[in-house]
Coordinates of N, CA and C and ligand atoms in Angstrom, one line a residue:
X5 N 256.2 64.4 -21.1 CA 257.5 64.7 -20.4 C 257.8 63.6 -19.4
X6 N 259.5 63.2 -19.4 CA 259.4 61.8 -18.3 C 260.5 62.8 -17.0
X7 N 260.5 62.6 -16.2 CA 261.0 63.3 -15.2 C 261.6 62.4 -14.0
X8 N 262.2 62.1 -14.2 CA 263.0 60.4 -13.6 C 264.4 61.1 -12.3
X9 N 264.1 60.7 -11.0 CA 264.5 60.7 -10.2 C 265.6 59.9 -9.8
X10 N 266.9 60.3 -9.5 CA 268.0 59.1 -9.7 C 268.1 59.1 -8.0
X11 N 267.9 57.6 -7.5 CA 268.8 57.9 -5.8 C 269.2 56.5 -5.7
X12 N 270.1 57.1 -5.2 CA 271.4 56.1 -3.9 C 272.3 56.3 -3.3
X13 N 272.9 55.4 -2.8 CA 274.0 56.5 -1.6 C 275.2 56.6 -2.6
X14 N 276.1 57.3 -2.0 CA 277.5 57.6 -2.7 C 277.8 56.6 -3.1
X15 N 278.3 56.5 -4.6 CA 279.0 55.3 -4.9 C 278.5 54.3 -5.8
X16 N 277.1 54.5 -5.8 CA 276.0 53.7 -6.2 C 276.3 53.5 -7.7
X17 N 276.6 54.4 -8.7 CA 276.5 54.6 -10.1 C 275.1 55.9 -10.7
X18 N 274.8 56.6 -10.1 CA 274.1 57.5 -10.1 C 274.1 58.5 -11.6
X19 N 275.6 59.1 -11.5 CA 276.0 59.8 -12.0 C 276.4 59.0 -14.0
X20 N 277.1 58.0 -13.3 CA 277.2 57.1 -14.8 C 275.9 57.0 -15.3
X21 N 275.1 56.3 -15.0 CA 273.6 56.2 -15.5 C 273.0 57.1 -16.0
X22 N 273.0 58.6 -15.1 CA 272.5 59.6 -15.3 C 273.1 60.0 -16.8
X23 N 274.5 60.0 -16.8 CA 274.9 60.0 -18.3 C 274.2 59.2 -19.9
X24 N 274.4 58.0 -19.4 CA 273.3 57.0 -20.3 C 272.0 57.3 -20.8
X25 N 271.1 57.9 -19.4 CA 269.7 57.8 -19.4 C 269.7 59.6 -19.8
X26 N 270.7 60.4 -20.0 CA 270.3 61.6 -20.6 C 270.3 61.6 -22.2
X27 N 271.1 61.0 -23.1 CA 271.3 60.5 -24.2 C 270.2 59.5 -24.4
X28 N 269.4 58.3 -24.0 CA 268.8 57.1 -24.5 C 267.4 57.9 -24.3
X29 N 266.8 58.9 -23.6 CA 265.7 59.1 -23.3 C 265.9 61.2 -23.8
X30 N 266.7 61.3 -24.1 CA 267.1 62.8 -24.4 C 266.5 63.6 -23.0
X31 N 266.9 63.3 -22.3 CA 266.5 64.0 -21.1 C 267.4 64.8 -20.4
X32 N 267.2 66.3 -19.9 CA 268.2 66.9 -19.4 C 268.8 66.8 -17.7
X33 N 270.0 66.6 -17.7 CA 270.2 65.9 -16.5 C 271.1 66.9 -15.3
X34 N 270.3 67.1 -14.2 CA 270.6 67.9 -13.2 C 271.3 67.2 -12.0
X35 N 272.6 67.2 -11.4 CA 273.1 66.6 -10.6 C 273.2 67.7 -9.8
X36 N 272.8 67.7 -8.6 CA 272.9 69.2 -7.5 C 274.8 69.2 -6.7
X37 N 275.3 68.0 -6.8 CA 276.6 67.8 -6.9 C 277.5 68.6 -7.6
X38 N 277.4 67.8 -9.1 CA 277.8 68.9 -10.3 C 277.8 70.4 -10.0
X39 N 276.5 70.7 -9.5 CA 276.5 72.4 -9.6 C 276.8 72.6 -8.1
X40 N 277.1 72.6 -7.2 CA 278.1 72.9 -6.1 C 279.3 72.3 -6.4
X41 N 279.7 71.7 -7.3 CA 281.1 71.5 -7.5 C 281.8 72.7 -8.4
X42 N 280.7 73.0 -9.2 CA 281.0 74.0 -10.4 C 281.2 75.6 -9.5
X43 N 280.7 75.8 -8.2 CA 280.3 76.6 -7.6 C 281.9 76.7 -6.9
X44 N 281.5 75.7 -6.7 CA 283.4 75.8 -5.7 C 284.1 76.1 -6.7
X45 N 284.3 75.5 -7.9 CA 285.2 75.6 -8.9 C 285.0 77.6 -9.5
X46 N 284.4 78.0 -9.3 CA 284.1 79.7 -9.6 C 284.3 80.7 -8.1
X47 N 284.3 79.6 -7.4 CA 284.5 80.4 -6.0 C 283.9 81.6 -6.0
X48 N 282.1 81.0 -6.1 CA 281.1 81.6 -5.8 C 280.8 81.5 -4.0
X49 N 280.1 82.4 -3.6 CA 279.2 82.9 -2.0 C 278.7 81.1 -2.1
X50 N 277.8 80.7 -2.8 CA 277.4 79.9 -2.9 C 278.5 78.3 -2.6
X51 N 278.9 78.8 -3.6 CA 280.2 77.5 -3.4 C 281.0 77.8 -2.1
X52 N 281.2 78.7 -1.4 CA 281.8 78.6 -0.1 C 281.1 78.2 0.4
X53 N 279.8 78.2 0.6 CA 278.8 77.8 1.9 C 279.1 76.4 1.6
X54 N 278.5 75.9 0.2 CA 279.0 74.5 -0.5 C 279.7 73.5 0.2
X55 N 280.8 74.6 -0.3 CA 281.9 73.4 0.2 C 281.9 72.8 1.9
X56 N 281.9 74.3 3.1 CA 282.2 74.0 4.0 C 281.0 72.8 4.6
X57 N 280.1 72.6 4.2 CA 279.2 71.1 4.4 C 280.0 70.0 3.6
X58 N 280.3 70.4 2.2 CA 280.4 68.7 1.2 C 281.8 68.5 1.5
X59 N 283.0 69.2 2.5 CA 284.1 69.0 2.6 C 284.1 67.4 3.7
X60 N 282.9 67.8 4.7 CA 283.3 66.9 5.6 C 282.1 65.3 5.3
X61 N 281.5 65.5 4.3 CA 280.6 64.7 3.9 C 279.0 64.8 4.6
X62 N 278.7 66.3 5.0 CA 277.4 66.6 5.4 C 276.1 67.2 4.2
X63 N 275.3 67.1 4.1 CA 274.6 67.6 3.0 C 274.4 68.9 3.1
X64 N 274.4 69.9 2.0 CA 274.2 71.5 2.5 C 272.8 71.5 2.6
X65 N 272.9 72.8 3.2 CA 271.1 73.2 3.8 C 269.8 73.1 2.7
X66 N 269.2 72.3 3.2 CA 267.6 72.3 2.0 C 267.7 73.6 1.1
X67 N 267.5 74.8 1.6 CA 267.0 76.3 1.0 C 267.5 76.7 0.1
X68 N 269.0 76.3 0.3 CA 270.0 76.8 -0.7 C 269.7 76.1 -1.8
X69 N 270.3 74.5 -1.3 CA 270.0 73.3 -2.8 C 268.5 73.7 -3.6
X70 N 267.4 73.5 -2.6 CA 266.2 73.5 -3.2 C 266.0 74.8 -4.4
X71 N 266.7 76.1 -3.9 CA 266.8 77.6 -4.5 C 267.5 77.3 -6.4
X72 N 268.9 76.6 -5.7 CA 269.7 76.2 -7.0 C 269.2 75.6 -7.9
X73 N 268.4 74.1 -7.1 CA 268.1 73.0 -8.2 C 266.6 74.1 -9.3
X74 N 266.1 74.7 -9.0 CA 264.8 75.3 -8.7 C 264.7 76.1 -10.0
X75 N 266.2 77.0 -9.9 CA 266.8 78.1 -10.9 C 267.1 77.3 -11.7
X76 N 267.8 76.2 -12.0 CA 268.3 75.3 -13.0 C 267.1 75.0 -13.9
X77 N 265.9 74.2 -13.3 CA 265.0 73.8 -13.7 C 264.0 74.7 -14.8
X78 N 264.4 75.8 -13.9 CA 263.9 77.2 -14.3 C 264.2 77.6 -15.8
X79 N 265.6 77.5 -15.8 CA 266.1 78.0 -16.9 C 266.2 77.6 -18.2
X80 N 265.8 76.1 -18.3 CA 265.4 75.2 -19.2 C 264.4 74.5 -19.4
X81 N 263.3 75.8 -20.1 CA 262.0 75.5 -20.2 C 261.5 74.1 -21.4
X82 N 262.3 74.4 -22.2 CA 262.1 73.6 -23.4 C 262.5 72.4 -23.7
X83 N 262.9 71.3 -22.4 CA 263.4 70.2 -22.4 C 262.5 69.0 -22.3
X84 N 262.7 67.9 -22.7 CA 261.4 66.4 -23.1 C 261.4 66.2 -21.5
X85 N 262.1 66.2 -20.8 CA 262.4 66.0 -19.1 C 263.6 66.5 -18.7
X86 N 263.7 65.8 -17.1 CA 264.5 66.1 -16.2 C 265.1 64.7 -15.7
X87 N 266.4 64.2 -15.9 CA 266.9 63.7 -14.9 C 267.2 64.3 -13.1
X88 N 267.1 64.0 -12.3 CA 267.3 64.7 -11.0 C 268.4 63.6 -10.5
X89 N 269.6 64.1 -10.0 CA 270.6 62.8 -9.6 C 271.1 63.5 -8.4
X90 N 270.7 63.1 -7.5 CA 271.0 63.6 -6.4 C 270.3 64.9 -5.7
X91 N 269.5 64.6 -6.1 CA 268.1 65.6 -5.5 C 266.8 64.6 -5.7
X92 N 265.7 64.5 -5.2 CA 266.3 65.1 -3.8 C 266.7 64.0 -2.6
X93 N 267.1 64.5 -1.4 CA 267.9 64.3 -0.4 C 267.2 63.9 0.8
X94 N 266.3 64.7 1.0 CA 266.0 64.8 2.4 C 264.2 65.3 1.9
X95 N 263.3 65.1 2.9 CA 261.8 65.2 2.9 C 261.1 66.2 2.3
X96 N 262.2 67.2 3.1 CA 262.2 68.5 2.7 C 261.7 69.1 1.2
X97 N 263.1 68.6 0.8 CA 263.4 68.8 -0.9 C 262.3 68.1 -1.9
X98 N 261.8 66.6 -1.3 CA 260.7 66.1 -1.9 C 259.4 66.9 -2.0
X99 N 259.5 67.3 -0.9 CA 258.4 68.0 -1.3 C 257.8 69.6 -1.9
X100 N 259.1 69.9 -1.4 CA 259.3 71.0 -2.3 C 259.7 70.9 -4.1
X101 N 260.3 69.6 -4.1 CA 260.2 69.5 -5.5 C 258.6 69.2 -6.1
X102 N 258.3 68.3 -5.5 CA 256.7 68.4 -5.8 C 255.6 69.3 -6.2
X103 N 255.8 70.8 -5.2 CA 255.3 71.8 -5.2 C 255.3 72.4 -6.1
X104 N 256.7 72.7 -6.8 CA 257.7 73.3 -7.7 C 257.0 72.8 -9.0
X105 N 257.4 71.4 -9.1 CA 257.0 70.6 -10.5 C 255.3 70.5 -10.6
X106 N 254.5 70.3 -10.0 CA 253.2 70.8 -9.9 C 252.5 72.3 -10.0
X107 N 253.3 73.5 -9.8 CA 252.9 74.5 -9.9 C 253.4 74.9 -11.6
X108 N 254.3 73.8 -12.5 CA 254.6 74.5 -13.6 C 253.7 73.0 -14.2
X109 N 252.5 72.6 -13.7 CA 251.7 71.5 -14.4 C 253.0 70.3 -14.9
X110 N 254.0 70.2 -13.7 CA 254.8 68.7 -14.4 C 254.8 68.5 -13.4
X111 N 255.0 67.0 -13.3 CA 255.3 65.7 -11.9 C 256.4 64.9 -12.1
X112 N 256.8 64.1 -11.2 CA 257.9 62.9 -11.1 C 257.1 62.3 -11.5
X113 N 257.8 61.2 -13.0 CA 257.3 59.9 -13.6 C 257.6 59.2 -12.6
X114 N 259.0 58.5 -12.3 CA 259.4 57.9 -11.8 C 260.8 58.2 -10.9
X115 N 261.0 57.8 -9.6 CA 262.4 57.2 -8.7 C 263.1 56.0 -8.8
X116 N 264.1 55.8 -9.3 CA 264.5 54.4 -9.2 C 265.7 54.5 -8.9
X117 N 265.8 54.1 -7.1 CA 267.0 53.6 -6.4 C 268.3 52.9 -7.0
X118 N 269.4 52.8 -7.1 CA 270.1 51.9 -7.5 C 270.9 51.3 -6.0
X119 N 270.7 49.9 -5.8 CA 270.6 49.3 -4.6 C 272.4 48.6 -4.4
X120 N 272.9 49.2 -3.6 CA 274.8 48.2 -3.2 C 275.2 48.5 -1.7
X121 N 275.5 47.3 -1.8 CA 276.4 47.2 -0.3 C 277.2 47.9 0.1
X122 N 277.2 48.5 1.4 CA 278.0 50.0 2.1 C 279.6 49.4 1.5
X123 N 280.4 48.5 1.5 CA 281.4 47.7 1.6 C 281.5 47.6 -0.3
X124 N 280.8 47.6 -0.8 CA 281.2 47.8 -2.1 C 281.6 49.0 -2.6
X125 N 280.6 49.8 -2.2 CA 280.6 51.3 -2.4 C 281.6 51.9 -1.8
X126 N 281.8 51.6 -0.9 CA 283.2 52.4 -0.2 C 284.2 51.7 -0.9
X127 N 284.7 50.8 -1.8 CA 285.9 50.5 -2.4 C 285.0 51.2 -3.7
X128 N 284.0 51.3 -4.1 CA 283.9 52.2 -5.6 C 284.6 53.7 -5.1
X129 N 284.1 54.3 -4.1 CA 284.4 55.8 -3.7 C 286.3 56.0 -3.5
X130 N 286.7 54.8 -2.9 CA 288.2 54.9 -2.4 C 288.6 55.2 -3.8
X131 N 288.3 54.5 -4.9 CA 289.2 54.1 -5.8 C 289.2 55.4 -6.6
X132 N 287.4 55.8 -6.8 CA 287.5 57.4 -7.7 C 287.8 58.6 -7.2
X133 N 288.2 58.4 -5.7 CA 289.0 59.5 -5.3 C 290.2 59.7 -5.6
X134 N 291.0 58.9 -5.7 CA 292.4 58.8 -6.5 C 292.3 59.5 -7.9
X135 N 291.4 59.6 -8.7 CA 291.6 59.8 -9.6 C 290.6 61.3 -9.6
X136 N 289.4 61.5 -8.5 CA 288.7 62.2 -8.8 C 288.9 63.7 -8.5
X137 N 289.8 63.5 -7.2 CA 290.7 64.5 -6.7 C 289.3 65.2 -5.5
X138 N 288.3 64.7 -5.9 CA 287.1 64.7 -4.7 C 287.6 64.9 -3.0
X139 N 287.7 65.6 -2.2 CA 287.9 65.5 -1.1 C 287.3 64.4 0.1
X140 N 285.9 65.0 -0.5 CA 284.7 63.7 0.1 C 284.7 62.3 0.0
X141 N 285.8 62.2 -1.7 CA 285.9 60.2 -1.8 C 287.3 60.2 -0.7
X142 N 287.8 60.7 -0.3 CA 289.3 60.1 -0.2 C 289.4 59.4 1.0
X143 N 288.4 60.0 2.1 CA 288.6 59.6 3.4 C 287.4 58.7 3.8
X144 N 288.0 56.8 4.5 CA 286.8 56.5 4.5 C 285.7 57.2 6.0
X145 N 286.1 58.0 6.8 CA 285.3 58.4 7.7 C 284.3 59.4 7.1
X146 N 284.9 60.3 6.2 CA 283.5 61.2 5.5 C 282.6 60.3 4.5
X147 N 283.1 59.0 3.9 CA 282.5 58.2 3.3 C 281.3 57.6 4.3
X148 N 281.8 56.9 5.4 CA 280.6 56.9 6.3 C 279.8 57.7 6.5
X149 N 280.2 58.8 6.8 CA 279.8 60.1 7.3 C 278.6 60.6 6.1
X150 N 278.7 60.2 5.1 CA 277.8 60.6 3.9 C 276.9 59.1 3.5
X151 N 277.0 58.2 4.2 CA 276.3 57.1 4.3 C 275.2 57.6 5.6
X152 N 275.7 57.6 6.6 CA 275.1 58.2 7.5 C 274.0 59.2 7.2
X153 N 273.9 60.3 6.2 CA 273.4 61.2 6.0 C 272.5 61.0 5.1
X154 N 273.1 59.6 4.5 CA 272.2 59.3 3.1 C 270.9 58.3 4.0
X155 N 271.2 57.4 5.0 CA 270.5 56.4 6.0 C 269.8 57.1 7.0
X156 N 269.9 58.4 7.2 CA 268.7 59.1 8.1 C 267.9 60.4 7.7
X157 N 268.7 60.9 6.2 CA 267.9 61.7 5.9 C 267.0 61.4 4.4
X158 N 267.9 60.9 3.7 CA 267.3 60.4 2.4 C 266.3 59.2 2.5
X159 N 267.0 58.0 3.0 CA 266.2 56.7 3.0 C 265.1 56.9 3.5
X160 N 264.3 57.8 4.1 CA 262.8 57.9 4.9 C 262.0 58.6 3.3
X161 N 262.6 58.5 2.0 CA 262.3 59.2 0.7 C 261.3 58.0 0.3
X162 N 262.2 56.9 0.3 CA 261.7 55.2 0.0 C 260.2 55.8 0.2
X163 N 259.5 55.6 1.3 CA 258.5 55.4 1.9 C 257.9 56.7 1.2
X164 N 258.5 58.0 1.1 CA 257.0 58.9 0.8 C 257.1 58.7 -1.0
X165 N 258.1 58.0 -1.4 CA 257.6 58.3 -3.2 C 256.8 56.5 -3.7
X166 N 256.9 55.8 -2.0 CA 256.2 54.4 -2.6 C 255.0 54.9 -2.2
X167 N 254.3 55.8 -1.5 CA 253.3 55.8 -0.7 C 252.5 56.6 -2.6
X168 N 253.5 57.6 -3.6 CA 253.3 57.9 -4.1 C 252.9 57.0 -5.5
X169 N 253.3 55.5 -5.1 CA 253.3 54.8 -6.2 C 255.0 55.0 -7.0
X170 N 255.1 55.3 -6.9 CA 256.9 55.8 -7.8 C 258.1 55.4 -7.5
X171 N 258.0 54.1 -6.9 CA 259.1 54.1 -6.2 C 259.7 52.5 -6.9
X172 N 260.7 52.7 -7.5 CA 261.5 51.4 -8.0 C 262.5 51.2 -7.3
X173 N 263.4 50.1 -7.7 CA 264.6 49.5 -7.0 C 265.4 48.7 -8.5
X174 N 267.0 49.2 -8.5 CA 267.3 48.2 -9.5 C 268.4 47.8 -8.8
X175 N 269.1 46.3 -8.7 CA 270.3 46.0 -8.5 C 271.7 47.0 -8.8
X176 N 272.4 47.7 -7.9 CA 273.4 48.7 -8.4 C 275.0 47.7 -8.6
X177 N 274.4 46.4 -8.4 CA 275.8 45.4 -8.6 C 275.9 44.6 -10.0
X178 N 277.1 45.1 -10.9 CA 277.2 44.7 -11.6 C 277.9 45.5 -12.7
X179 N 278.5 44.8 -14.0 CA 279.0 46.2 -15.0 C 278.5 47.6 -15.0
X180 N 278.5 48.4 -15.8 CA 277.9 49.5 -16.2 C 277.1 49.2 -16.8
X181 N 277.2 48.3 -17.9 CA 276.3 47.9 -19.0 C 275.4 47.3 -18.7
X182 N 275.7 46.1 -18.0 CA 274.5 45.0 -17.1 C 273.4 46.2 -16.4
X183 N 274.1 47.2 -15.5 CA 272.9 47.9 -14.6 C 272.3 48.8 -15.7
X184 N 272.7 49.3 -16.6 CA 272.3 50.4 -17.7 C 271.0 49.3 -18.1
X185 N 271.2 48.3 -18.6 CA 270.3 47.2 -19.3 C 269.2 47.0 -18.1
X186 N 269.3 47.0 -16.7 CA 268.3 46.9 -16.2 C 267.4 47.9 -16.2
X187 N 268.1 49.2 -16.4 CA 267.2 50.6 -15.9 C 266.7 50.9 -17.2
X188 N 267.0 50.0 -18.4 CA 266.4 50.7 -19.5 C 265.3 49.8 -19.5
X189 N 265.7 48.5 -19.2 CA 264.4 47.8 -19.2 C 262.8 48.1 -18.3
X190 N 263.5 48.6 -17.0 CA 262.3 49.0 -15.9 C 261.7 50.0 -16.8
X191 N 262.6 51.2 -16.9 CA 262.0 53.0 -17.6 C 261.2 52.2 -18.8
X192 N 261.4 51.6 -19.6 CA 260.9 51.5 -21.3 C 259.5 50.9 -20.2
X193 N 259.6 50.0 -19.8 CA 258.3 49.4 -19.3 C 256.9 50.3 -18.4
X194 N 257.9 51.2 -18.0 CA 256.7 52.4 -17.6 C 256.5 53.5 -18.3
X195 N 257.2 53.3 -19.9 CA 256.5 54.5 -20.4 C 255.5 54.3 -21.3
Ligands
AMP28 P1 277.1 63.9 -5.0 O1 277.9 64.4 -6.1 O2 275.7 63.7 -5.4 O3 277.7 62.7 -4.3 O4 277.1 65.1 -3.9 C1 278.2 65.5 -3.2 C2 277.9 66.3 -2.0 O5 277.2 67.5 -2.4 C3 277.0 65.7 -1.0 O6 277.7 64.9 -0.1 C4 276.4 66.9 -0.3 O7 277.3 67.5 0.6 C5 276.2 67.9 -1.5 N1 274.8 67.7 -2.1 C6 274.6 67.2 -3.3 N2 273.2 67.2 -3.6 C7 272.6 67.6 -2.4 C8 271.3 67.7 -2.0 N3 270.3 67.4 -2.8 N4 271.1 68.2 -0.7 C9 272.1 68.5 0.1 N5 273.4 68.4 -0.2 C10 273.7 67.9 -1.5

């Protein structure tokens, strides 16, 4: 089983990749995004709590995400792996993913960051909000504001998944194709 951890801040290419790397490696791909988007979109309990955090660019509470991503995982026993794209977030969730994926005898193969400048990324975010209809891309204050969140709650991740050995970095600057070609190259090399 490969169980491959996607992180970076907003904007990064996360999501595109995660597309690539679910098809090239047949891996099933969980964005915690996605399913609080879908949540709002059904105007679920869930999706209300959701949104009132992802409206202003704050991350919703550990318990909930960790519960959601948990049930997802859950439900799809018979998969080669897991992409995780945007989970997890915060220390919390690491380790409770840990817990989680260790108590059903599976672990994280690998993390690999995709690495861009606050200043690039906020013109990638400006632009897909126009089109994304996203509330969180449109404004650059929530853009910060989710940089911010990603710089004191996420980035302390670096450290506990290097401490774990798992921890990659690929350049997030460049085509789709260019960065897709580096992350196939790192993943093929560690399997
Ligand atoms: P994303 O689509 O990954 O950019 O996530 C959009 C928003 O959903 C974030 O700004 C958070 O408000 C929320 N979100 C997604 N994943 C998580 C997570 N693992 N923990 C907390 N909040 C999350």
């Amino acid at each position: 089983m490969i169980n491959l951890v996607l992180f970076g801040k907003p904007g990064a290419g996360k999501g595109t990749q995660a597309a690539f790397l679910k098809s090239q490696y047949q891996l099933f791909h969980i964005s915690t995004g996605d399913l609080f988007r879908h949540h709002i979109q059904g105007a679920t309990e869930l999706g209300k709590l959701a949104k009132s955090f992802m409206d202003k660019g704050d991350l919703v509470p550990d318990q909930v995400t960790i519960d959601m991503l948990e049930e997802t995982v859950t439900k799809n026993p018979d998969v080669k792996g897991f992409i995780f794209d945007g989970f997890p977030r915060t220390t919390a969730q690491a380790e409770a993913l840990d817990a989680f994926l260790s108590g059903r005898s599976m672990g994280i193969t690998a993390t690999v960051a995709l690495e861009a400048d606050d200043d690039v990324l906020v013109d990638r975010l400006i632009n897909r909000g126009k089109t994304s209809g996203r509330v969180d891309d449109q404004d650059e204050t929530k853009i910060r504001n989710r940089f911010e969140e990603y710089n004191n709650k996420t980035a302390p991740l670096k450290s506990f998944y290097i401490d774990q050995g798992k921890f990659h970095s690929v350049n997030g600057i460049g085509s789709v194709e260019e960065i897709t070609n580096r992350l196939t190259a790192l993943i093929d090399g560690l399997l």
